[in-house]
Amino acid sequence: MTPTDPTSPYDRPGPKASAGHVPGDHHAHDAHHARQGHAEHDSLYNEDVAHEETDVNVLQLIAYTIGTVVTCVVCAGIVLVLFNVLESQAAKDDPVLSPHALPAGQLAPEPRLLLNEPAELRKQRGMEADVLGKYGWVDQATGLARVPIDEAKKLLLHKGLPVRAGAPT
């Protein structure tokens, strides 16, 4: 049995054989690869594969870009026209204001709705806490006084409930 010696890729003529390439002339091929930057990657190099030598079709690229821009402008125009048509229809459907409606900026007559309910509630509770937490006269002519709640509870426990004269017992 004799060992087979496959032919070297350098010995086969390819479709893109270099000018002056002689089959079996490895030195000329190595010099060609050294110029091409393939000297260290001979096993990966394939003469049948090369870069694309045709350029990009610039006119087709420009035509595509112009077509895209024109399409965008046409779509924007359609959207603008549609928006204006729908806006005018919506304006026609708006109800007519009542002649009794107040002009903008004028407040409605009392009693008004609360504009800032949490702030109004804090203000009201502050006034109530001020009234309920201090001594003061409710009606000085009849001797009716206001006493803080905690003090009123202490007085009630200490003195008891007052009884009016002539009240049933």
XYZ file of N, CA and C in Angstrom:
507
model
N 0.842 -1.151 0.000
C 0.000 0.000 0.000
C 0.901 1.231 0.000
N 0.578 2.159 -0.856
C 1.400 3.358 -0.946
C 0.607 4.540 -0.413
N 1.269 5.375 0.363
C 0.559 6.536 0.886
C 0.220 7.494 -0.249
N -0.943 8.092 -0.106
C -1.350 9.067 -1.116
C -0.879 10.434 -0.696
N -0.494 11.193 -1.647
C -0.053 12.560 -1.375
C -1.051 13.498 -2.043
N -1.959 14.096 -1.230
C -2.925 14.984 -1.867
C -2.203 16.163 -2.497
N -2.769 16.641 -3.523
C -2.139 17.782 -4.187
C -2.293 19.009 -3.305
N -1.279 19.784 -3.279
C -1.265 21.000 -2.481
C -2.204 22.019 -3.118
N -2.874 22.855 -2.308
C -3.729 23.879 -2.901
C -2.938 24.832 -3.783
N -1.619 24.861 -3.572
C -0.797 25.758 -4.377
C -0.525 25.169 -5.753
N -0.661 23.846 -5.864
C -0.355 23.190 -7.127
C -1.545 23.216 -8.080
N -2.773 23.475 -7.574
C -3.943 23.498 -8.440
C -4.085 24.880 -9.048
N -4.353 24.959 -10.291
C -4.653 26.284 -10.844
C -6.086 26.658 -10.500
N -6.271 27.839 -9.987
C -7.601 28.313 -9.620
C -8.114 29.272 -10.663
N -9.360 29.676 -10.509
C -9.915 30.603 -11.484
C -9.244 31.964 -11.434
N -8.636 32.312 -10.295
C -7.991 33.612 -10.167
C -6.504 33.405 -9.938
N -5.874 32.644 -10.768
C -4.443 32.385 -10.605
C -3.685 33.680 -10.845
N -2.673 33.903 -10.036
C -1.882 35.121 -10.150
C -1.068 35.079 -11.431
N -0.818 36.233 -11.959
C 0.027 36.293 -13.155
C 1.419 35.823 -12.782
N 1.976 34.946 -13.536
C 3.314 34.441 -13.266
C 3.336 33.334 -12.248
N 2.164 32.798 -11.862
C 2.110 31.724 -10.872
C 2.449 30.405 -11.556
N 3.375 29.745 -10.996
C 3.788 28.456 -11.540
C 3.385 27.394 -10.547
N 2.618 26.358 -10.965
C 2.233 25.307 -10.027
C 3.462 24.674 -9.402
N 3.394 24.485 -8.080
C 4.506 23.886 -7.350
C 5.524 24.908 -6.918
N 5.401 26.155 -7.332
C 6.357 27.192 -6.953
C 5.848 27.856 -5.677
N 6.207 27.271 -4.547
C 5.707 27.761 -3.265
C 6.328 29.094 -2.878
N 7.536 29.364 -3.332
C 8.191 30.615 -2.950
C 7.488 31.812 -3.580
N 7.093 31.681 -4.823
C 6.378 32.782 -5.477
C 5.025 32.987 -4.808
N 4.374 31.868 -4.441
C 3.073 31.980 -3.779
C 3.214 32.601 -2.391
N 4.275 32.212 -1.646
C 4.502 32.794 -0.321
C 4.783 34.288 -0.430
N 5.493 34.698 -1.459
C 5.753 36.127 -1.650
C 4.448 36.858 -1.941
N 3.575 36.210 -2.709
C 2.264 36.804 -2.995
C 1.465 36.963 -1.699
N 1.496 35.919 -0.845
C 0.781 35.992 0.434
C 1.397 37.013 1.369
N 2.671 37.168 1.361
C 3.318 38.148 2.232
C 2.850 39.544 1.856
N 2.677 39.788 0.567
C 2.173 41.091 0.149
C 0.721 41.266 0.567
N -0.039 40.188 0.580
C -1.456 40.233 0.910
C -1.710 40.070 2.400
N -0.722 39.800 3.216
C -0.902 39.642 4.651
C -1.413 38.278 5.039
N -1.192 37.244 4.208
C -1.693 35.905 4.505
C -0.570 34.925 4.819
N 0.637 35.388 4.987
C 1.773 34.471 5.120
C 1.598 33.524 6.300
N 1.087 33.999 7.418
C 0.980 33.133 8.586
C -0.304 32.313 8.591
N -1.224 32.562 7.677
C -2.497 31.852 7.655
C -2.695 31.101 6.338
N -1.673 30.444 5.854
C -1.777 29.758 4.563
C -2.858 28.696 4.554
N -3.066 28.037 5.683
C -4.057 26.970 5.682
C -5.480 27.523 5.583
N -5.656 28.797 5.946
C -6.978 29.402 5.895
C -7.228 30.165 4.599
N -6.201 30.380 3.825
C -6.327 31.196 2.617
C -6.932 30.377 1.492
N -7.873 30.968 0.782
C -8.496 30.319 -0.359
C -8.460 31.300 -1.516
N -7.761 30.927 -2.578
C -7.638 31.831 -3.718
C -8.959 32.019 -4.438
N -9.876 31.082 -4.250
C -11.160 31.188 -4.933
C -12.066 32.253 -4.313
N -11.719 32.700 -3.104
C -12.531 33.688 -2.404
C -11.787 35.009 -2.418
N -12.450 36.055 -2.833
C -11.831 37.376 -2.873
C -12.871 38.412 -2.471
N -12.449 39.644 -2.307
C -13.380 40.706 -1.935
C -14.246 41.080 -3.130
N -15.357 41.718 -2.824
C -16.263 42.144 -3.889
C -15.635 43.321 -4.613
N -15.582 43.228 -5.901
C -14.895 44.261 -6.656
C -15.845 45.296 -7.240
N -17.152 45.087 -7.088
C -18.092 46.075 -7.605
C -18.424 47.062 -6.501
N -18.692 48.291 -6.894
C -19.037 49.325 -5.923
C -20.532 49.303 -5.646
N -20.905 50.048 -4.630
C -22.313 50.200 -4.291
C -22.970 51.048 -5.377
N -24.200 50.713 -5.701
C -24.937 51.486 -6.692
C -25.420 52.770 -6.020
N -24.668 53.841 -6.210
C -24.937 55.102 -5.524
C -26.254 55.710 -5.993
N -26.549 55.625 -7.266
C -27.804 56.193 -7.772
C -29.009 55.503 -7.150
N -28.920 54.199 -6.997
C -30.029 53.468 -6.372
C -30.159 53.852 -4.897
N -29.040 54.043 -4.217
C -29.066 54.455 -2.811
C -29.668 55.853 -2.664
N -29.295 56.776 -3.545
C -29.846 58.135 -3.498
C -31.342 58.109 -3.814
N -31.734 57.322 -4.808
C -33.155 57.224 -5.157
C -33.960 56.651 -3.994
N -33.426 55.652 -3.313
C -34.116 55.070 -2.154
C -34.264 56.107 -1.042
N -33.204 56.870 -0.781
C -33.257 57.894 0.270
C -34.279 58.972 -0.078
N -34.265 59.430 -1.327
C -35.237 60.447 -1.746
C -36.653 59.890 -1.656
N -36.837 58.653 -2.062
C -38.160 58.032 -1.959
C -38.638 57.940 -0.523
N -37.736 57.608 0.392
C -38.106 57.525 1.810
C -38.496 58.899 2.352
N -37.724 59.924 2.003
C -38.023 61.282 2.476
C -39.361 61.757 1.907
N -39.591 61.524 0.623
C -40.860 61.934 0.002
C -42.029 61.208 0.659
N -41.868 59.919 0.930
C -42.929 59.157 1.599
C -43.221 59.733 2.980
N -42.179 60.080 3.721
C -42.381 60.660 5.062
C -43.095 62.007 4.979
N -42.718 62.835 4.010
C -43.353 64.151 3.860
C -44.820 63.988 3.470
N -45.109 63.068 2.562
C -46.498 62.828 2.157
C -47.315 62.331 3.346
N -46.760 61.402 4.121
C -47.478 60.893 5.308
C -47.720 62.009 6.319
N -46.723 62.870 6.529
C -46.901 63.987 7.459
C -47.988 64.932 6.960
N -48.033 65.175 5.652
C -49.083 66.027 5.087
C -50.462 65.422 5.271
N -50.579 64.112 5.046
C -51.868 63.438 5.236
C -52.307 63.532 6.691
N -51.379 63.317 7.609
C -51.715 63.394 9.035
C -52.132 64.812 9.406
N -51.450 65.822 8.874
C -51.797 67.215 9.176
C -53.190 67.561 8.655
N -53.495 67.164 7.431
C -54.827 67.422 6.871
C -55.889 66.705 7.696
N -55.645 65.450 8.031
C -56.598 64.684 8.833
C -56.794 65.328 10.206
N -55.718 65.793 10.809
C -55.822 66.460 12.108
C -56.681 67.717 12.006
N -56.460 68.526 10.979
C -57.244 69.759 10.821
C -58.718 69.460 10.571
N -59.014 68.435 9.775
C -60.412 68.065 9.523
C -61.078 67.627 10.821
N -60.416 66.761 11.566
C -61.003 66.283 12.823
C -61.123 67.406 13.853
N -60.172 68.327 13.860
C -60.231 69.468 14.788
C -61.424 70.363 14.466
N -61.665 70.610 13.186
C -62.811 71.456 12.817
C -64.129 70.757 13.139
N -64.196 69.434 12.955
C -65.410 68.698 13.322
C -65.644 68.753 14.827
N -64.587 68.640 15.607
C -64.728 68.698 17.062
C -65.167 70.091 17.503
N -64.670 71.132 16.833
C -65.071 72.496 17.185
C -66.552 72.721 16.887
N -67.058 72.115 15.807
C -68.482 72.243 15.482
C -69.349 71.520 16.507
N -68.838 70.435 17.065
C -69.611 69.641 18.022
C -69.563 70.197 19.444
N -68.699 71.191 19.706
C -68.627 71.768 21.049
C -69.942 72.471 21.373
N -70.423 72.341 22.612
C -71.680 73.005 22.971
C -71.490 74.524 23.050
N -72.559 75.238 22.766
C -72.544 76.697 22.853
C -72.655 77.070 24.330
N -71.849 78.039 24.750
C -71.883 78.457 26.148
C -73.196 79.168 26.465
N -73.671 78.926 27.662
C -74.901 79.558 28.125
C -74.668 81.058 28.304
N -75.671 81.873 28.032
C -75.498 83.311 28.269
C -75.359 83.625 29.759
N -75.739 82.672 30.605
C -75.627 82.880 32.051
C -74.274 82.431 32.590
N -73.434 81.897 31.747
C -72.121 81.419 32.189
C -71.265 82.607 32.608
N -70.470 82.396 33.646
C -69.588 83.450 34.140
C -68.377 83.584 33.226
N -67.903 84.803 33.045
C -66.665 84.972 32.275
C -65.498 84.300 33.002
N -64.498 83.941 32.246
C -63.332 83.276 32.835
C -62.679 84.185 33.864
N -62.312 83.623 34.998
C -61.639 84.375 36.055
C -62.573 84.946 37.103
N -63.863 84.989 36.842
C -64.811 85.516 37.823
C -65.289 84.374 38.709
N -65.298 84.612 40.025
C -65.712 83.582 40.980
C -67.229 83.465 41.022
N -67.682 82.273 41.296
C -69.116 82.022 41.446
C -69.594 82.636 42.755
N -70.895 82.915 42.874
C -71.404 83.479 44.126
C -71.306 82.458 45.261
N -71.380 82.975 46.483
C -71.309 82.118 47.680
C -72.522 81.218 47.741
N -72.533 80.116 48.343
C -71.387 79.345 48.838
C -70.682 78.654 47.676
N -69.376 78.707 47.678
C -68.568 78.116 46.610
C -68.084 76.734 47.012
N -67.725 75.985 46.034
C -67.083 74.701 46.304
C -65.691 74.965 46.856
N -65.193 74.022 47.647
C -63.848 74.175 48.189
C -62.830 73.994 47.072
N -61.904 74.933 46.985
C -60.877 74.849 45.958
C -59.697 74.005 46.421
N -59.392 74.079 47.730
C -58.275 73.319 48.280
C -58.761 72.683 49.570
N -59.440 71.571 49.448
C -60.108 70.950 50.590
C -59.163 70.589 51.741
N -58.006 69.990 51.516
C -57.127 69.671 52.652
C -56.685 70.911 53.421
N -56.378 71.997 52.716
C -55.959 73.220 53.408
C -57.123 73.811 54.196
N -58.322 73.778 53.605
C -59.499 74.289 54.312
C -59.785 73.461 55.564
N -59.621 72.141 55.465
C -59.858 71.266 56.613
C -58.850 71.551 57.724
N -57.564 71.729 57.353
C -56.549 72.056 58.376
C -56.874 73.391 59.046
N -57.318 74.357 58.257
C -57.665 75.672 58.809
C -58.848 75.552 59.781
N -59.885 74.801 59.381
C -61.061 74.617 60.236
C -60.692 73.894 61.529
N -59.899 72.835 61.433
C -59.501 72.095 62.644
C -58.629 72.951 63.555
N -57.794 73.788 62.978
C -56.970 74.688 63.788
C -57.826 75.674 64.566
N -58.859 76.219 63.906
C -59.756 77.154 64.603
C -60.526 76.434 65.711
N -60.999 75.210 65.449
C -61.729 74.456 66.474
C -60.826 74.105 67.647
N -59.581 73.699 67.365
C -58.647 73.370 68.446
C -58.345 74.608 69.276
N -58.275 75.763 68.632
C -58.023 77.009 69.353
C -59.194 77.340 70.280
N -60.416 77.144 69.785
C -61.605 77.434 70.598
C -61.729 76.427 71.737
N -61.513 75.137 71.442
C -61.714 74.102 72.459
C -60.571 74.014 73.464
N -59.433 74.584 73.179
C -58.281 74.449 74.074
C -58.035 75.648 74.961
N -58.857 76.697 74.904
C -58.616 77.906 75.702
C -59.871 78.288 76.484
N -59.648 79.037 77.531
C -60.761 79.597 78.296
C -61.315 80.796 77.542
N -62.617 81.035 77.680
C -63.231 82.201 77.060
C -64.716 82.254 77.400
N -65.315 83.393 77.102
C -66.741 83.572 77.359
C -67.536 83.176 76.129
N -68.594 82.397 76.380
C -69.561 82.117 75.331
C -70.618 83.211 75.390
N -71.143 83.479 76.611
C -72.106 84.560 76.829
C -71.823 85.119 78.215
N -71.146 86.248 78.262
C -70.730 86.807 79.553
C -71.926 87.312 80.357
N -72.994 87.756 79.698
C -74.168 88.275 80.403
C -74.842 87.177 81.217
N -74.898 85.966 80.708
C -75.539 84.870 81.445
C -74.534 84.081 82.263
N -73.238 84.400 82.129
C -72.219 83.702 82.897
C -71.801 82.375 82.281
N -72.063 82.210 81.017
C -71.702 80.967 80.343
C -70.278 81.114 79.792
N -69.371 80.260 80.317
C -67.956 80.337 79.938
C -67.537 79.067 79.195
N -66.455 79.213 78.454
C -65.880 78.078 77.732
C -64.635 77.635 78.492
N -64.540 76.314 78.733
C -63.426 75.732 79.482
C -62.783 74.678 78.579
N -61.457 74.554 78.590
C -60.823 73.493 77.803
C -61.358 72.120 78.206
N -61.411 71.195 77.265
C -62.046 69.892 77.478
C -61.389 69.134 78.620
N -60.069 69.092 78.660
C -59.393 68.352 79.736
C -59.715 68.948 81.105
N -59.755 70.270 81.183
C -60.096 70.924 82.457
C -61.548 70.658 82.825
N -62.443 70.652 81.837
C -63.861 70.384 82.104
C -64.041 68.969 82.646
N -63.311 68.009 82.142
C -63.399 66.634 82.651
C -62.932 66.564 84.101
N -61.844 67.263 84.423
C -61.337 67.253 85.800
C -62.345 67.902 86.755
N -62.925 69.037 86.317
C -63.927 69.705 87.159
C -65.153 68.823 87.359
N -65.576 68.126 86.328
C -66.738 67.251 86.417
C -66.483 66.124 87.415
N -65.298 65.541 87.367
C -64.974 64.468 88.318
C -64.860 65.014 89.747
N -64.327 66.206 89.891
C -64.110 66.777 91.215
C -65.409 67.303 91.838
N -66.222 68.061 91.069
C -67.411 68.692 91.627
C -68.692 67.925 91.348
N -68.715 67.110 90.307
C -69.945 66.420 89.932
C -70.752 67.277 88.981
N -71.873 66.723 88.509
C -72.732 67.442 87.583
C -73.545 68.490 88.333
N -73.696 69.684 87.772
C -74.516 70.690 88.439
C -76.005 70.354 88.287
N -76.754 70.727 89.293
C -78.197 70.466 89.277
C -78.891 71.818 89.312
N -79.894 72.009 88.467
C -80.643 73.258 88.433
C -81.731 73.217 89.507
N -82.013 74.388 89.980
C -83.069 74.467 90.992
C -84.410 74.217 90.331
N -85.209 73.436 90.914
C -86.537 73.130 90.408
C -86.539 71.994 89.412
N -85.408 71.385 89.189
C -85.371 70.265 88.254
C -85.819 69.015 88.978
N -86.518 68.114 88.302
C -86.959 66.883 88.971
C -85.753 66.020 89.329
N -85.859 65.366 90.431
C -84.760 64.508 90.879
C -85.090 63.052 90.781
